[in-house]
Tab-separated table of C-alpha atoms in Angstrom:
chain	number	residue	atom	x	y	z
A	27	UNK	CA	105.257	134.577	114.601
A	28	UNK	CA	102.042	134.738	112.703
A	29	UNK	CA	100.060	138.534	112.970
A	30	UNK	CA	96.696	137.778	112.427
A	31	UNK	CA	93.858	140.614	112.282
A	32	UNK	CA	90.636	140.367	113.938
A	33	UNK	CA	89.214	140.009	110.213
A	34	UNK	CA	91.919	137.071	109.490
A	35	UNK	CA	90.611	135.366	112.914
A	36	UNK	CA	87.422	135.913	111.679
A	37	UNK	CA	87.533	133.896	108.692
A	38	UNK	CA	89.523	130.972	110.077
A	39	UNK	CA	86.665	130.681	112.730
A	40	UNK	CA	84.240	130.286	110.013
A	41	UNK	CA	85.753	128.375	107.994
A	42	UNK	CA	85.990	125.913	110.973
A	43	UNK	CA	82.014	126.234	111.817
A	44	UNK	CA	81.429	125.941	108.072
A	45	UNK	CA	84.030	122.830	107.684
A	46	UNK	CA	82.580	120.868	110.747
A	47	UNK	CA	79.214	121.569	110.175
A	48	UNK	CA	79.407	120.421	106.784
A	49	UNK	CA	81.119	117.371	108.025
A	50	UNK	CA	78.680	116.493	110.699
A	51	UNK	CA	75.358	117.018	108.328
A	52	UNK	CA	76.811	115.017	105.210
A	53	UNK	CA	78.237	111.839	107.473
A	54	UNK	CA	74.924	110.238	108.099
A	55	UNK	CA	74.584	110.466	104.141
A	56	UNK	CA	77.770	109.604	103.372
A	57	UNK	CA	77.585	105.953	105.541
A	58	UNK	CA	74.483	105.606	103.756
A	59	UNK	CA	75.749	106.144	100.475
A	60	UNK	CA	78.654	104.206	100.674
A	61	UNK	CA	77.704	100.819	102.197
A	62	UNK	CA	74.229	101.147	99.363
A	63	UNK	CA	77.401	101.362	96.500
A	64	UNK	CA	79.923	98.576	98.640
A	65	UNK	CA	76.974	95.961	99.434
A	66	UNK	CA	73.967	96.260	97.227
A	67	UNK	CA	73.878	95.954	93.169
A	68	UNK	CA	70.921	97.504	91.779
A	69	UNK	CA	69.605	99.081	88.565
A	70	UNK	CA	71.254	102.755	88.194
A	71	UNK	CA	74.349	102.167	90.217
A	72	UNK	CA	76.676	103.096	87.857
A	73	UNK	CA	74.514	106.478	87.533
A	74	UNK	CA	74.628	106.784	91.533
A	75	UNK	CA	77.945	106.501	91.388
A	76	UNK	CA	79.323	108.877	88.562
A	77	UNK	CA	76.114	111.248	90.017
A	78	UNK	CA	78.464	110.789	93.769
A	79	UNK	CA	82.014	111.477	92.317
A	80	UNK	CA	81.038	114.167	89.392
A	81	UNK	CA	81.792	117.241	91.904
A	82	UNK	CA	85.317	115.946	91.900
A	83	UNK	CA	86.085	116.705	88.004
A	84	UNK	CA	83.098	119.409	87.239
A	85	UNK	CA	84.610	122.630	87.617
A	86	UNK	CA	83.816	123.987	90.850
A	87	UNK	CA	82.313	127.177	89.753
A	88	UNK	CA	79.520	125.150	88.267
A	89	UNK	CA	78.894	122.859	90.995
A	90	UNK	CA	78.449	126.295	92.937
A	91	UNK	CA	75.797	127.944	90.135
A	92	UNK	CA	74.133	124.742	89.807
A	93	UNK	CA	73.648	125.093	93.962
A	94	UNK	CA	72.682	128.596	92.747
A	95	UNK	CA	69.833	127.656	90.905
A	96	UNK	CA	68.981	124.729	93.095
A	97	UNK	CA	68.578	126.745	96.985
A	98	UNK	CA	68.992	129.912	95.389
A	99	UNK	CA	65.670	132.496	96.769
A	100	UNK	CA	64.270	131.365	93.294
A	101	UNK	CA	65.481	128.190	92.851
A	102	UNK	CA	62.619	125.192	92.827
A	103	UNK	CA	64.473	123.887	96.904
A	104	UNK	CA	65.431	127.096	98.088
A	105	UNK	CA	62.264	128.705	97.766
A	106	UNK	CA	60.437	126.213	99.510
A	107	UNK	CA	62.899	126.181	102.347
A	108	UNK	CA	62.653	129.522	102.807
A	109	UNK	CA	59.079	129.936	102.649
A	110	UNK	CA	58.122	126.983	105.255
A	111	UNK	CA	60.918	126.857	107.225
A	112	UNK	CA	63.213	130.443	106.616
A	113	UNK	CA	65.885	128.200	105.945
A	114	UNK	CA	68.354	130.365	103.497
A	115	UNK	CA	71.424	129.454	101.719
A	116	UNK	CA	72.098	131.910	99.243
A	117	UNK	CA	74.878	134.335	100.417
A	118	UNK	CA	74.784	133.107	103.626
A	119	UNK	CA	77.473	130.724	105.901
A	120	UNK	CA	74.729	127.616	105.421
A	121	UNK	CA	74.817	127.906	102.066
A	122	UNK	CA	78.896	127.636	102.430
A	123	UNK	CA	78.674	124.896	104.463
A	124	UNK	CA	75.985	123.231	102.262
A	125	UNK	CA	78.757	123.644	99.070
A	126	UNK	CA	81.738	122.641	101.020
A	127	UNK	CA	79.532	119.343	101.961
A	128	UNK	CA	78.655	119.131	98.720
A	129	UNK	CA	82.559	119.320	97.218
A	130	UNK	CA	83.914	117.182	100.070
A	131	UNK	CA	81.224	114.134	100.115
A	132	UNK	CA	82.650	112.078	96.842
A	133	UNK	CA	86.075	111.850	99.041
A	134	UNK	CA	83.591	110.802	102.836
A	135	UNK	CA	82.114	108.558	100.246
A	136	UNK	CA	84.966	106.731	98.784
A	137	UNK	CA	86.819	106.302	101.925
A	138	UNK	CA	83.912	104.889	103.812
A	139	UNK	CA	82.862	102.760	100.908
A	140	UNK	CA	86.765	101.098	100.843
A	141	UNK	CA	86.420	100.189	104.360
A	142	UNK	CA	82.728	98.404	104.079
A	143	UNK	CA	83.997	96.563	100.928
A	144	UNK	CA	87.062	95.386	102.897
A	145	UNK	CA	85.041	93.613	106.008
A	146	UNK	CA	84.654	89.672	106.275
A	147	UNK	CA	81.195	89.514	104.812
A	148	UNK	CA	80.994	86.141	106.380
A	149	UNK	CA	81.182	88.021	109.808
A	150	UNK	CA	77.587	89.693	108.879
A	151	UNK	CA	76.657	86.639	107.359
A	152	UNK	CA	77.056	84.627	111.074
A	153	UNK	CA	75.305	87.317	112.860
A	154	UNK	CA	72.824	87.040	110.287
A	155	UNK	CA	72.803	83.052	111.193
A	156	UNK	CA	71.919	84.053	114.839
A	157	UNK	CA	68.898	85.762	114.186
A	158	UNK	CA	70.061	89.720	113.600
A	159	UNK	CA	67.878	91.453	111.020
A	160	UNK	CA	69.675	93.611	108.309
A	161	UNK	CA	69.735	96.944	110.608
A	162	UNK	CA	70.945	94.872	113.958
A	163	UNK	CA	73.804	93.262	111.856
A	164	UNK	CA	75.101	96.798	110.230
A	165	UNK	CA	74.639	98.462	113.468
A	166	UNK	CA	76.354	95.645	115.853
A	167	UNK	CA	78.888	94.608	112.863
A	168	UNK	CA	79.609	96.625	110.074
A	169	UNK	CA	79.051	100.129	111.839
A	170	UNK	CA	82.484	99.565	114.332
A	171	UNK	CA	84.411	97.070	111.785
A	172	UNK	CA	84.232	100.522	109.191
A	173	UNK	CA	84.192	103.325	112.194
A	174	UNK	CA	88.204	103.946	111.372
A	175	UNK	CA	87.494	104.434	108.053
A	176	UNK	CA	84.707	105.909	108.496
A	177	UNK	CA	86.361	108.801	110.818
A	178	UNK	CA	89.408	108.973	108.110
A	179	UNK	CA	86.690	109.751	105.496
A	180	UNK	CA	85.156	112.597	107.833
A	181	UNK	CA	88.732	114.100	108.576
A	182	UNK	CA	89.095	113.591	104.818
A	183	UNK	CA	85.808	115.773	104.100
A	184	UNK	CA	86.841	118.231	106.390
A	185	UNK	CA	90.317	118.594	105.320
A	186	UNK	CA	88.257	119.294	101.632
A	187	UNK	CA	85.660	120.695	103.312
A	188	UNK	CA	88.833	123.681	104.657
A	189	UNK	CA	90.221	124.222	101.541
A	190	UNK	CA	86.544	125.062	99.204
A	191	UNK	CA	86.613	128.124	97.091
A	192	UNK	CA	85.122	127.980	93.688
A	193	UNK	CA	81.611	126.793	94.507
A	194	UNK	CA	81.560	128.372	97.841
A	195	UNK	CA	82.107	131.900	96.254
A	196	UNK	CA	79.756	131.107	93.085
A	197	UNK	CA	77.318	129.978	95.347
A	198	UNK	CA	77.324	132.178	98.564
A	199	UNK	CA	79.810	135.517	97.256
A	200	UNK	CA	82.788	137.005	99.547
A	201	UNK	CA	81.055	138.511	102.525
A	202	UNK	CA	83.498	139.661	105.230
A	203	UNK	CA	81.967	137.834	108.620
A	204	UNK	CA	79.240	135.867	106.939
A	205	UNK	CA	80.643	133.892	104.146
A	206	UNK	CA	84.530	134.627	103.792
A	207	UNK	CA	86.323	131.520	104.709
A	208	UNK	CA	90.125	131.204	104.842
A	209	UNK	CA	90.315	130.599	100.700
A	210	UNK	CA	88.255	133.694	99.781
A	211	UNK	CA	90.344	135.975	102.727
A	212	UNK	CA	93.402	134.645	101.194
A	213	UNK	CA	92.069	135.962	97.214
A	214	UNK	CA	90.608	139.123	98.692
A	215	UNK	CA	94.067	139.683	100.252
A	216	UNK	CA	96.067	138.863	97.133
A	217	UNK	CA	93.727	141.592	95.629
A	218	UNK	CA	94.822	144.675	97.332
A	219	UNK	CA	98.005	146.325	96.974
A	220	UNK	CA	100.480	145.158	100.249
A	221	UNK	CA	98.167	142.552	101.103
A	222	UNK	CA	100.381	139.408	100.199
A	223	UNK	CA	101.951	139.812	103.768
A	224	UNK	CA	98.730	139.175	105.682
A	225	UNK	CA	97.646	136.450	102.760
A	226	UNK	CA	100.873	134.453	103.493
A	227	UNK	CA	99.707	134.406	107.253
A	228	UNK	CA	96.363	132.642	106.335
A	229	UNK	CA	98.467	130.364	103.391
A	230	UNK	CA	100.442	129.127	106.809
A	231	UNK	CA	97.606	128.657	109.048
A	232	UNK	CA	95.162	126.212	106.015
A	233	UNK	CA	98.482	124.765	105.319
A	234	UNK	CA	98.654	123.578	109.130
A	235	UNK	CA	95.360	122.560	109.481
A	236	UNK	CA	94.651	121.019	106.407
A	237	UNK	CA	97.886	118.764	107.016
A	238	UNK	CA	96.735	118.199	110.659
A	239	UNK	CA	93.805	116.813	109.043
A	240	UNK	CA	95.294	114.750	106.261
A	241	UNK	CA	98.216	113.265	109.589
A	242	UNK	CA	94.571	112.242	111.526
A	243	UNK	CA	92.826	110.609	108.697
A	244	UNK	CA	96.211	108.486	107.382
A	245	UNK	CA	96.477	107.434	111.417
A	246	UNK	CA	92.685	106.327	111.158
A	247	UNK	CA	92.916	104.751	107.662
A	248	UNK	CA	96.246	102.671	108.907
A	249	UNK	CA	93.527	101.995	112.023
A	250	UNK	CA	91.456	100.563	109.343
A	251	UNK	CA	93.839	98.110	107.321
A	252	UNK	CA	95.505	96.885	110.770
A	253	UNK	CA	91.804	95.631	111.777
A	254	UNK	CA	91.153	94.123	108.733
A	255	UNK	CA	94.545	92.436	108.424
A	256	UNK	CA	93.936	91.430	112.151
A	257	UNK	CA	97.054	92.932	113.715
């Protein structure tokens, strides 16, 4: 049986605000995102794109100082946030939340994006034919033809989301209660002399929910391909 300390509960609860907070804020973006990429062709899309996936091969600690410099007190978006709204991110659990939104949305993205790409475009195109603008048709049509994949890609993002260390830390530090998820208890832990014990406790518990998550999103995604195969 697992013996978790008040700190180790501690940082699984956060990481589970910061996970499904991060989720909720970047889905809006992420539908957006991904049906502009699976139904439009524009000048710069190949930019949007690469601009979309390139947290998935920079190295994390740089997506976290670039979010440094960016909503930092002194950087050019946090500094305005702060000042007319006292919005913070820096070393605080937004800013987490902000960088594991950041490092999970090229995965919401791509999932969501496969699922628009795979619906009967002749299906919008006869709903178009009855007199449903552009929003009526994606909101009547495309929204619930994609909604499996579009929940698989927010399970997806959270399971991500979960598992966020390098930009997180770069970007918001190790505070104990404020910004020290699951991944930066577990390095802490590692850290002090006896303290791979209580760090094998946490490896268990991300392991568990992180697979939870990954079982929920492959039940949504085969959701997805039995709807567009019709069974």
């Amino acid at each position: 049986m697992l013996d978790l300390t008040p700190q180790d509960w501690t940082a699984i609860a956060l990481s589970l605000r910061v996970s499904l907070i991060a989720t909720a804020f970047a889905l809006p973006f992420g539908v957006a995102v991904a049906w502009l990429l699976a139904r439009k062709t524009f000048w710069g899309k190949s930019i949007l794109n690469g601009v979309i996936y390139l947290p998935l091969v920079l190295p994390p600690v740089v997506t976290g100082y670039l979010l440094l410099l960016a909503f930092g007190r002194k950087g050019p978006v946090g500094a305005f946030l702060a000042e007319q709204f006292g919005i913070v991110f820096a070393f605080r659990w937004t800013g987490a939340a902000l960088a594991c939104g950041v490092m999970s949305f090229p995965l919401m993205v791509g999932a969501i994006r496969l699922s628009i790409e795979s619906i009967d475009r002749k299906l919008e195109g006869a709903a178009s034919t009855l007199g449903a603008n552009g929003f009526w048709v994606f909101l009547t049509v495309t929204l619930p033809l994609a909604l499996p994949g579009i929940i698989a890609g927010a399970v997806l993002a959270f399971a991500r989301a979960l598992g966020e260390f390098g930009a997180t830390i770069t970007f918001v530090s190790n505070i104990p209660g404020e910004t020290q998820t699951i991944s930066a208890a577990i390095y802490t832990l590692t850290q002090v002399p006896g303290g791979d014990a209580q760090a094998l406790n946490l490896v268990i518990v991300a392991i568990v929910l992180s697979l939870a998550a990954l079982i929920v999103s492959e039940w949504f995604n085969r959701r997805a391909g039995a709807r567009r195969h019709g069974d």
